Structure formats: structure tokens, C-alpha cells
CSV table of C-alpha atoms in Angstrom, one decimal:
chain,number,residue,atom,x,y,z
W,211,MET,CA,0.8,-11.3,8.5
W,212,ASP,CA,-1.3,-13.1,6.0
W,213,GLU,CA,0.4,-15.2,3.4
W,214,VAL,CA,-0.9,-15.0,-0.2
W,215,THR,CA,0.1,-16.5,-3.6
W,216,ASP,CA,0.3,-14.0,-6.4
W,217,GLU,CA,1.5,-13.2,-9.8
W,218,PRO,CA,5.2,-12.6,-10.0
W,219,LEU,CA,6.1,-9.2,-8.6
W,220,TYR,CA,8.3,-6.5,-10.1
W,221,ARG,CA,9.5,-5.7,-6.6
W,222,ASN,CA,10.0,-8.1,-3.7
W,223,ARG,CA,8.9,-5.4,-1.1
W,224,VAL,CA,6.3,-2.8,-1.8
W,225,CYS,CA,3.5,-0.8,-0.1
W,226,GLY,CA,0.2,0.0,-1.7
W,227,ILE,CA,-1.7,3.0,-0.3
W,228,ASP,CA,-5.3,4.1,-0.8
W,229,ILE,CA,-5.5,7.8,0.3
W,230,GLY,CA,-8.6,9.5,1.4
W,231,LYS,CA,-9.2,12.9,2.9
W,232,ALA,CA,-8.6,12.0,6.6
W,233,GLN,CA,-7.2,8.4,6.4
W,234,MET,CA,-4.8,6.2,4.4
W,235,VAL,CA,-5.1,2.5,4.2
W,236,ALA,CA,-1.7,0.8,3.4
W,237,THR,CA,-0.8,-2.8,2.6
W,238,ILE,CA,2.7,-4.0,2.7
W,239,ARG,CA,3.7,-7.1,0.7
W,240,VAL,CA,7.0,-8.8,1.4
W,241,PRO,CA,8.4,-12.3,0.8
W,242,SER,CA,7.2,-14.9,3.2
W,243,ASP,CA,9.6,-16.2,5.8
W,244,ARG,CA,8.3,-19.8,5.3
W,245,ASP,CA,7.9,-20.1,1.5
W,246,PRO,CA,9.8,-17.9,-1.0
W,247,ALA,CA,7.0,-18.5,-3.6
W,248,ARG,CA,4.5,-16.8,-1.3
W,249,ARG,CA,4.1,-13.2,-0.1
W,250,SER,CA,3.2,-12.0,3.4
W,251,ALA,CA,0.8,-9.0,3.6
W,252,GLU,CA,-0.2,-6.7,6.4
W,253,THR,CA,-2.8,-3.9,6.2
W,254,ARG,CA,-2.9,-0.8,8.5
W,255,ALA,CA,-4.7,2.5,8.5
W,256,PHE,CA,-2.9,5.9,9.1
W,257,ALA,CA,-4.1,9.5,9.4
W,258,THR,CA,-3.2,11.8,6.6
W,259,THR,CA,-1.6,14.2,9.0
W,260,LYS,CA,2.2,14.7,9.0
W,261,ARG,CA,2.4,12.5,12.1
W,262,GLY,CA,0.4,9.8,10.4
W,263,VAL,CA,2.6,9.9,7.2
W,264,LEU,CA,5.7,9.7,9.3
W,265,ALA,CA,4.3,6.7,11.2
W,266,LEU,CA,3.6,5.1,7.8
W,267,ALA,CA,7.2,5.8,6.7
W,268,ASP,CA,8.6,4.2,9.9
W,269,TRP,CA,6.3,1.2,9.4
W,270,CYS,CA,7.6,0.8,5.8
W,271,ARG,CA,11.2,1.2,6.9
W,272,SER,CA,10.7,-1.5,9.6
W,273,TRP,CA,9.8,-3.9,6.7
W,274,GLN,CA,12.6,-2.6,4.5
W,275,VAL,CA,10.1,-1.4,1.9
W,276,PRO,CA,11.8,0.9,-0.7
W,277,ALA,CA,8.8,1.8,-2.8
W,278,VAL,CA,5.2,2.9,-2.3
W,279,VAL,CA,2.3,3.0,-4.9
W,280,MET,CA,-0.6,5.2,-4.1
W,281,GLU,CA,-4.1,5.8,-5.4
W,282,ALA,CA,-6.1,8.8,-4.4
W,283,ALA,CA,-9.2,10.8,-5.4
W,284,SER,CA,-8.8,14.5,-5.9
W,285,ASP,CA,-5.6,16.1,-4.6
W,286,TYR,CA,-5.4,14.1,-1.3
W,287,TRP,CA,-2.2,12.3,-2.6
W,288,LYS,CA,0.0,15.4,-2.7
W,289,GLY,CA,0.9,15.6,1.0
W,290,PRO,CA,1.7,11.9,1.6
W,291,PHE,CA,3.4,11.7,-1.8
W,292,TYR,CA,5.8,14.6,-1.2
W,293,ARG,CA,6.5,13.7,2.4
W,294,LEU,CA,7.2,10.0,1.6
W,295,GLU,CA,9.4,11.1,-1.3
W,296,ALA,CA,11.3,13.4,1.1
W,297,GLU,CA,11.7,10.4,3.5
W,298,GLY,CA,13.6,8.6,0.7
W,299,PHE,CA,10.9,6.3,-0.7
W,300,GLU,CA,10.3,5.8,-4.4
W,301,CYS,CA,6.7,7.0,-4.9
W,302,VAL,CA,4.4,6.1,-7.8
W,303,LEU,CA,1.0,7.6,-8.2
W,304,ALA,CA,-1.6,5.3,-9.8
W,305,ASP,CA,-4.7,6.5,-11.7
W,306,ALA,CA,-7.9,5.2,-9.9
W,307,ARG,CA,-9.6,4.3,-13.2
W,308,GLN,CA,-6.6,2.2,-14.3
W,309,VAL,CA,-6.3,0.4,-10.9
W,310,LYS,CA,-10.0,-0.6,-11.0
W,311,ASN,CA,-9.5,-2.3,-14.4
W,312,LEU,CA,-6.3,-4.3,-13.6
W,313,PRO,CA,-6.4,-8.0,-14.5
W,314,GLY,CA,-6.8,-10.2,-11.5
W,315,ARG,CA,-8.4,-7.6,-9.3
W,316,PRO,CA,-11.4,-9.1,-7.4
W,317,LYS,CA,-14.8,-7.8,-8.4
W,318,ARG,CA,-16.1,-8.0,-4.7
W,319,THR,CA,-17.3,-4.8,-3.2
W,320,ARG,CA,-16.0,-3.2,0.1
W,321,LEU,CA,-12.3,-3.9,-0.8
W,322,THR,CA,-9.6,-1.4,-0.3
W,323,PRO,CA,-7.4,-0.8,-3.3
W,324,ALA,CA,-4.3,-0.8,-1.0
W,325,GLY,CA,-4.1,-4.5,-1.1
W,326,TRP,CA,-7.5,-5.8,-2.4
W,327,ARG,CA,-8.3,-6.9,1.1
W,328,PRO,CA,-11.6,-6.2,2.9
W,329,ALA,CA,-11.6,-2.7,4.3
W,330,SER,CA,-12.8,-4.0,7.7
W,331,SER,CA,-9.4,-5.8,8.2
W,332,ALA,CA,-7.5,-2.5,8.3
W,333,ALA,CA,-6.4,-1.7,11.8
W,334,PRO,CA,-7.2,1.9,12.9
């Protein structure tokens, strides 16, 4: 897990997901074990299949994450959104245009909206 210093969070534990047609990139942010003022973050990639969404749900549960925020183009968000909601997660859908204009978001290219980390750091 990488440790990062950020703006104050509304939730201590959250998962951000960028959903595409065949793959989701998810970043979990939780309080750091070493310093309560910092956050630990981990990014992983999952398939958008039922099995992939259930693996994402298990991963979120293992970190005690109660809420997920997702961004998706087109209608790709529907399957993961409803499956994660059925699994007991609080799901929030973010508009892609609004996410790109958030204050503090880096302007670098090749970043995944899931956690504003380089897309190459996402594990398959």
C-alpha cells in the first residue's frame, strides 16, 4: 500500500472505481496504520464480469470499505453498480465531466480516475 497525504475525507474508507467495457480499475483508500493523518491506497484491476465484480466486493470487504464511488462511460456502470449494491455497499455514480473538473485533480495524462494514480500501476 502507498501512503498519501490528502484533503480531509468525508469517509475514512472508500473505493473509487473507473469502469470500462471489459475492465474496472479500483483504488481503495483507508487510514494509514502508521500515521492517522495519512491514507493508504491500493489500486487493482478487475474484470467487469459477475465473477470480477464479486472479487472486487470481497476485496472491499477485506479492507472494511462500506462505500464505492464509480465513474463510467456509457452504460457500463449498471452491472457493477447493481451487483455491488446487492452485496451491501453504498454506491455512488459520479459524472465523468464533473470528476475531470474536481479541484486538486492532477492534470497529468495517463491517470486512472479511480485514484488519480498512473494506470500502469494497476495490477491485472
